[in-house]
Structures are given as C-alpha cells and as structure tokens.
Amino acid sequence: MKTFAAIVSFALIAGCMAVTEDQKEAARQLAGKCMQQTGTSEESVQRLRNGDTSGADDNTKCFVQCFFQGAGVVDGEGNMQEAFVTEKLASEYGQAKAEEVVQRCRNNSGANACERSFSLLQCYIANRASLM
C-alpha cells in the first residue's frame, strides 16, 4: 500500500506520528525486504527509527534508499520526489509547513543514491520539529 507511504516511511524510521495498522504492516514488509536486500541489521534499523543516524554504514544507507524508493519518497537515484512528499506531509501538517521542510531538504547530496537518500533522512530528522 503506497498511497500514504511517504508518511509511513518517515513515521516508522523517524518515529514522528501515528499510522494505521495496514500502513504499519506495509512498511514492515517493505523494511523486511530492504533489510534482506541490503544486509542491514535489525539493530541498525531500530537506531534509524529512534532518529539516530550516527555511525551508519553503507548497508544502512542503502536500506534507507531501498525503503524510501519503495515508498515513493525518492527515485532510483535517491532524489526526493518533491510533489509526492509535499502532498503527503501537507495532508498531515499543512501546506506551508510541508513546503518549508521540502525546501530545506530538497538538495540532499551524496556520491550515490544511498548517500542521497540517507542525507534526506538526516535532513528530515533535523527539521521534523518544524512540522509540529
């Protein structure tokens, strides 16, 4: 179920809001697939869910890319899908706040898709308080 996946992704990784049981299950399935695909440990994923991005290895960064791409948050190159993310954040927090966070995080940089997606996650974590 991808219709609300951007918020689910952010919520489950960054732990910021309530989601339905169906959305949680879809995110769990996607996370499991991405953990298998990237070799990321449950401990690493739990640290991400707690907002701790310190010491992340390449597998963890690629987990974020896999998860965000599967949820529609980024494309295959790790570039944020701005319209999609804005729409999903706006439905929960309002258009102005959503646009502000997207603007701040739009230039997620990195040498590859995994690093760009991880940079986006770090930016979101750093700016999530402005959504509240």
JSON list of C-alpha atoms in Angstrom, two decimals:
[
{"chain": "A", "resi": 1, "resn": "MET", "atom": "CA", "xyz": [0.00, 0.00, 0.00]},
{"chain": "A", "resi": 2, "resn": "LYS", "atom": "CA", "xyz": [1.89, 3.04, -1.28]},
{"chain": "A", "resi": 3, "resn": "THR", "atom": "CA", "xyz": [-0.74, 5.77, -1.10]},
{"chain": "A", "resi": 4, "resn": "PHE", "atom": "CA", "xyz": [0.43, 7.04, 2.26]},
{"chain": "A", "resi": 5, "resn": "ALA", "atom": "CA", "xyz": [3.87, 5.52, 2.16]},
{"chain": "A", "resi": 6, "resn": "ALA", "atom": "CA", "xyz": [5.92, 8.70, 2.41]},
{"chain": "A", "resi": 7, "resn": "ILE", "atom": "CA", "xyz": [4.44, 9.46, 5.79]},
{"chain": "A", "resi": 8, "resn": "VAL", "atom": "CA", "xyz": [4.66, 5.84, 6.85]},
{"chain": "A", "resi": 9, "resn": "SER", "atom": "CA", "xyz": [8.31, 5.77, 5.87]},
{"chain": "A", "resi": 10, "resn": "PHE", "atom": "CA", "xyz": [9.14, 8.88, 7.79]},
{"chain": "A", "resi": 11, "resn": "ALA", "atom": "CA", "xyz": [6.96, 7.86, 10.72]},
{"chain": "A", "resi": 12, "resn": "LEU", "atom": "CA", "xyz": [8.45, 4.42, 11.11]},
{"chain": "A", "resi": 13, "resn": "ILE", "atom": "CA", "xyz": [12.02, 5.49, 10.55]},
{"chain": "A", "resi": 14, "resn": "ALA", "atom": "CA", "xyz": [11.90, 8.80, 12.35]},
{"chain": "A", "resi": 15, "resn": "GLY", "atom": "CA", "xyz": [9.12, 7.90, 14.79]},
{"chain": "A", "resi": 16, "resn": "CYS", "atom": "CA", "xyz": [7.01, 11.02, 14.42]},
{"chain": "A", "resi": 17, "resn": "MET", "atom": "CA", "xyz": [3.31, 10.21, 14.01]},
{"chain": "A", "resi": 18, "resn": "ALA", "atom": "CA", "xyz": [0.55, 7.66, 14.25]},
{"chain": "A", "resi": 19, "resn": "VAL", "atom": "CA", "xyz": [-0.29, 5.47, 11.27]},
{"chain": "A", "resi": 20, "resn": "THR", "atom": "CA", "xyz": [-2.90, 2.78, 10.66]},
{"chain": "A", "resi": 21, "resn": "GLU", "atom": "CA", "xyz": [-2.19, -0.90, 11.25]},
{"chain": "A", "resi": 22, "resn": "ASP", "atom": "CA", "xyz": [-2.35, -1.58, 7.49]},
{"chain": "A", "resi": 23, "resn": "GLN", "atom": "CA", "xyz": [0.23, 1.13, 6.84]},
{"chain": "A", "resi": 24, "resn": "LYS", "atom": "CA", "xyz": [2.46, -0.23, 9.59]},
{"chain": "A", "resi": 25, "resn": "GLU", "atom": "CA", "xyz": [2.23, -3.72, 8.12]},
{"chain": "A", "resi": 26, "resn": "ALA", "atom": "CA", "xyz": [3.04, -2.49, 4.61]},
{"chain": "A", "resi": 27, "resn": "ALA", "atom": "CA", "xyz": [6.04, -0.60, 5.99]},
{"chain": "A", "resi": 28, "resn": "ARG", "atom": "CA", "xyz": [7.19, -3.65, 7.97]},
{"chain": "A", "resi": 29, "resn": "GLN", "atom": "CA", "xyz": [7.05, -5.77, 4.82]},
{"chain": "A", "resi": 30, "resn": "LEU", "atom": "CA", "xyz": [8.98, -3.18, 2.85]},
{"chain": "A", "resi": 31, "resn": "ALA", "atom": "CA", "xyz": [11.53, -2.84, 5.66]},
{"chain": "A", "resi": 32, "resn": "GLY", "atom": "CA", "xyz": [11.98, -6.62, 5.77]},
{"chain": "A", "resi": 33, "resn": "LYS", "atom": "CA", "xyz": [12.52, -6.76, 2.02]},
{"chain": "A", "resi": 34, "resn": "CYS", "atom": "CA", "xyz": [15.04, -3.92, 2.19]},
{"chain": "A", "resi": 35, "resn": "MET", "atom": "CA", "xyz": [16.86, -5.47, 5.15]},
{"chain": "A", "resi": 36, "resn": "GLN", "atom": "CA", "xyz": [17.28, -8.70, 3.18]},
{"chain": "A", "resi": 37, "resn": "GLN", "atom": "CA", "xyz": [18.32, -6.86, 0.05]},
{"chain": "A", "resi": 38, "resn": "THR", "atom": "CA", "xyz": [20.94, -4.70, 1.80]},
{"chain": "A", "resi": 39, "resn": "GLY", "atom": "CA", "xyz": [22.08, -6.91, 4.67]},
{"chain": "A", "resi": 40, "resn": "THR", "atom": "CA", "xyz": [21.14, -4.28, 7.24]},
{"chain": "A", "resi": 41, "resn": "SER", "atom": "CA", "xyz": [20.69, -5.47, 10.82]},
{"chain": "A", "resi": 42, "resn": "GLU", "atom": "CA", "xyz": [17.54, -5.01, 12.89]},
{"chain": "A", "resi": 43, "resn": "GLU", "atom": "CA", "xyz": [19.65, -3.04, 15.36]},
{"chain": "A", "resi": 44, "resn": "SER", "atom": "CA", "xyz": [20.63, -0.55, 12.64]},
{"chain": "A", "resi": 45, "resn": "VAL", "atom": "CA", "xyz": [17.02, -0.13, 11.56]},
{"chain": "A", "resi": 46, "resn": "GLN", "atom": "CA", "xyz": [15.93, 0.38, 15.16]},
{"chain": "A", "resi": 47, "resn": "ARG", "atom": "CA", "xyz": [18.56, 3.12, 15.57]},
{"chain": "A", "resi": 48, "resn": "LEU", "atom": "CA", "xyz": [17.13, 4.84, 12.50]},
{"chain": "A", "resi": 49, "resn": "ARG", "atom": "CA", "xyz": [13.61, 4.56, 13.91]},
{"chain": "A", "resi": 50, "resn": "ASN", "atom": "CA", "xyz": [14.90, 6.24, 17.05]},
{"chain": "A", "resi": 51, "resn": "GLY", "atom": "CA", "xyz": [16.34, 9.07, 14.96]},
{"chain": "A", "resi": 52, "resn": "ASP", "atom": "CA", "xyz": [19.97, 8.00, 15.44]},
{"chain": "A", "resi": 53, "resn": "THR", "atom": "CA", "xyz": [21.87, 8.21, 12.16]},
{"chain": "A", "resi": 54, "resn": "SER", "atom": "CA", "xyz": [25.34, 8.23, 13.73]},
{"chain": "A", "resi": 55, "resn": "GLY", "atom": "CA", "xyz": [27.73, 5.53, 12.63]},
{"chain": "A", "resi": 56, "resn": "ALA", "atom": "CA", "xyz": [25.54, 4.32, 9.77]},
{"chain": "A", "resi": 57, "resn": "ASP", "atom": "CA", "xyz": [27.39, 2.03, 7.39]},
{"chain": "A", "resi": 58, "resn": "ASP", "atom": "CA", "xyz": [26.86, 1.70, 3.64]},
{"chain": "A", "resi": 59, "resn": "ASN", "atom": "CA", "xyz": [24.33, -1.12, 4.12]},
{"chain": "A", "resi": 60, "resn": "THR", "atom": "CA", "xyz": [22.24, 1.09, 6.40]},
{"chain": "A", "resi": 61, "resn": "LYS", "atom": "CA", "xyz": [22.37, 3.97, 3.94]},
{"chain": "A", "resi": 62, "resn": "CYS", "atom": "CA", "xyz": [21.27, 1.63, 1.15]},
{"chain": "A", "resi": 63, "resn": "PHE", "atom": "CA", "xyz": [18.46, 0.34, 3.39]},
{"chain": "A", "resi": 64, "resn": "VAL", "atom": "CA", "xyz": [17.15, 3.92, 3.57]},
{"chain": "A", "resi": 65, "resn": "GLN", "atom": "CA", "xyz": [17.39, 4.21, -0.24]},
{"chain": "A", "resi": 66, "resn": "CYS", "atom": "CA", "xyz": [15.53, 0.93, -0.73]},
{"chain": "A", "resi": 67, "resn": "PHE", "atom": "CA", "xyz": [12.86, 1.86, 1.80]},
{"chain": "A", "resi": 68, "resn": "PHE", "atom": "CA", "xyz": [12.36, 5.41, 0.55]},
{"chain": "A", "resi": 69, "resn": "GLN", "atom": "CA", "xyz": [12.30, 4.30, -3.10]},
{"chain": "A", "resi": 70, "resn": "GLY", "atom": "CA", "xyz": [9.80, 1.55, -2.34]},
{"chain": "A", "resi": 71, "resn": "ALA", "atom": "CA", "xyz": [7.62, 4.09, -0.56]},
{"chain": "A", "resi": 72, "resn": "GLY", "atom": "CA", "xyz": [7.84, 6.65, -3.37]},
{"chain": "A", "resi": 73, "resn": "VAL", "atom": "CA", "xyz": [9.80, 9.20, -1.33]},
{"chain": "A", "resi": 74, "resn": "VAL", "atom": "CA", "xyz": [12.82, 9.12, -3.69]},
{"chain": "A", "resi": 75, "resn": "ASP", "atom": "CA", "xyz": [13.57, 7.93, -7.20]},
{"chain": "A", "resi": 76, "resn": "GLY", "atom": "CA", "xyz": [16.19, 5.36, -8.18]},
{"chain": "A", "resi": 77, "resn": "GLU", "atom": "CA", "xyz": [18.91, 7.99, -7.94]},
{"chain": "A", "resi": 78, "resn": "GLY", "atom": "CA", "xyz": [17.97, 9.00, -4.39]},
{"chain": "A", "resi": 79, "resn": "ASN", "atom": "CA", "xyz": [16.40, 12.30, -5.41]},
{"chain": "A", "resi": 80, "resn": "MET", "atom": "CA", "xyz": [13.37, 13.37, -3.40]},
{"chain": "A", "resi": 81, "resn": "GLN", "atom": "CA", "xyz": [10.02, 13.14, -5.16]},
{"chain": "A", "resi": 82, "resn": "GLU", "atom": "CA", "xyz": [9.10, 16.65, -4.04]},
{"chain": "A", "resi": 83, "resn": "ALA", "atom": "CA", "xyz": [5.47, 16.78, -5.16]},
{"chain": "A", "resi": 84, "resn": "PHE", "atom": "CA", "xyz": [4.67, 13.43, -3.57]},
{"chain": "A", "resi": 85, "resn": "VAL", "atom": "CA", "xyz": [6.42, 14.24, -0.28]},
{"chain": "A", "resi": 86, "resn": "THR", "atom": "CA", "xyz": [4.86, 17.71, -0.12]},
{"chain": "A", "resi": 87, "resn": "GLU", "atom": "CA", "xyz": [1.39, 16.29, -0.72]},
{"chain": "A", "resi": 88, "resn": "LYS", "atom": "CA", "xyz": [1.74, 13.62, 1.95]},
{"chain": "A", "resi": 89, "resn": "LEU", "atom": "CA", "xyz": [3.27, 15.94, 4.56]},
{"chain": "A", "resi": 90, "resn": "ALA", "atom": "CA", "xyz": [0.71, 18.67, 3.78]},
{"chain": "A", "resi": 91, "resn": "SER", "atom": "CA", "xyz": [-2.18, 16.29, 4.41]},
{"chain": "A", "resi": 92, "resn": "GLU", "atom": "CA", "xyz": [-0.97, 15.91, 7.99]},
{"chain": "A", "resi": 93, "resn": "TYR", "atom": "CA", "xyz": [0.81, 19.18, 8.80]},
{"chain": "A", "resi": 94, "resn": "GLY", "atom": "CA", "xyz": [-0.49, 21.77, 6.32]},
{"chain": "A", "resi": 95, "resn": "GLN", "atom": "CA", "xyz": [0.86, 23.05, 3.03]},
{"chain": "A", "resi": 96, "resn": "ALA", "atom": "CA", "xyz": [3.13, 25.79, 4.41]},
{"chain": "A", "resi": 97, "resn": "LYS", "atom": "CA", "xyz": [4.97, 23.52, 6.85]},
{"chain": "A", "resi": 98, "resn": "ALA", "atom": "CA", "xyz": [5.29, 20.77, 4.25]},
{"chain": "A", "resi": 99, "resn": "GLU", "atom": "CA", "xyz": [6.74, 23.15, 1.67]},
{"chain": "A", "resi": 100, "resn": "GLU", "atom": "CA", "xyz": [9.18, 24.54, 4.23]},
{"chain": "A", "resi": 101, "resn": "VAL", "atom": "CA", "xyz": [10.59, 21.11, 5.09]},
{"chain": "A", "resi": 102, "resn": "VAL", "atom": "CA", "xyz": [10.74, 20.05, 1.44]},
{"chain": "A", "resi": 103, "resn": "GLN", "atom": "CA", "xyz": [12.56, 23.29, 0.59]},
{"chain": "A", "resi": 104, "resn": "ARG", "atom": "CA", "xyz": [15.10, 22.70, 3.36]},
{"chain": "A", "resi": 105, "resn": "CYS", "atom": "CA", "xyz": [15.69, 19.09, 2.35]},
{"chain": "A", "resi": 106, "resn": "ARG", "atom": "CA", "xyz": [15.43, 19.38, -1.42]},
{"chain": "A", "resi": 107, "resn": "ASN", "atom": "CA", "xyz": [19.18, 19.36, -2.06]},
{"chain": "A", "resi": 108, "resn": "ASN", "atom": "CA", "xyz": [20.00, 16.02, -0.48]},
{"chain": "A", "resi": 109, "resn": "SER", "atom": "CA", "xyz": [23.58, 15.47, -1.57]},
{"chain": "A", "resi": 110, "resn": "GLY", "atom": "CA", "xyz": [25.78, 12.42, -1.80]},
{"chain": "A", "resi": 111, "resn": "ALA", "atom": "CA", "xyz": [28.01, 10.45, -4.13]},
{"chain": "A", "resi": 112, "resn": "ASN", "atom": "CA", "xyz": [25.32, 7.86, -4.89]},
{"chain": "A", "resi": 113, "resn": "ALA", "atom": "CA", "xyz": [21.62, 7.08, -4.41]},
{"chain": "A", "resi": 114, "resn": "CYS", "atom": "CA", "xyz": [22.18, 5.53, -0.97]},
{"chain": "A", "resi": 115, "resn": "GLU", "atom": "CA", "xyz": [24.03, 8.56, 0.32]},
{"chain": "A", "resi": 116, "resn": "ARG", "atom": "CA", "xyz": [21.46, 10.98, -1.14]},
{"chain": "A", "resi": 117, "resn": "SER", "atom": "CA", "xyz": [18.56, 9.11, 0.49]},
{"chain": "A", "resi": 118, "resn": "PHE", "atom": "CA", "xyz": [20.41, 8.97, 3.79]},
{"chain": "A", "resi": 119, "resn": "SER", "atom": "CA", "xyz": [21.12, 12.71, 3.53]},
{"chain": "A", "resi": 120, "resn": "LEU", "atom": "CA", "xyz": [17.39, 13.27, 3.03]},
{"chain": "A", "resi": 121, "resn": "LEU", "atom": "CA", "xyz": [16.61, 11.23, 6.15]},
{"chain": "A", "resi": 122, "resn": "GLN", "atom": "CA", "xyz": [19.14, 13.23, 8.16]},
{"chain": "A", "resi": 123, "resn": "CYS", "atom": "CA", "xyz": [17.65, 16.49, 6.92]},
{"chain": "A", "resi": 124, "resn": "TYR", "atom": "CA", "xyz": [14.14, 15.36, 7.78]},
{"chain": "A", "resi": 125, "resn": "ILE", "atom": "CA", "xyz": [15.19, 14.31, 11.28]},
{"chain": "A", "resi": 126, "resn": "ALA", "atom": "CA", "xyz": [16.94, 17.66, 11.79]},
{"chain": "A", "resi": 127, "resn": "ASN", "atom": "CA", "xyz": [13.84, 19.57, 10.63]},
{"chain": "A", "resi": 128, "resn": "ARG", "atom": "CA", "xyz": [10.92, 17.46, 11.84]},
{"chain": "A", "resi": 129, "resn": "ALA", "atom": "CA", "xyz": [10.32, 19.69, 14.87]},
{"chain": "A", "resi": 130, "resn": "SER", "atom": "CA", "xyz": [9.26, 22.47, 12.49]},
{"chain": "A", "resi": 131, "resn": "LEU", "atom": "CA", "xyz": [6.35, 20.28, 11.38]},
{"chain": "A", "resi": 132, "resn": "MET", "atom": "CA", "xyz": [4.81, 20.16, 14.84]}
]
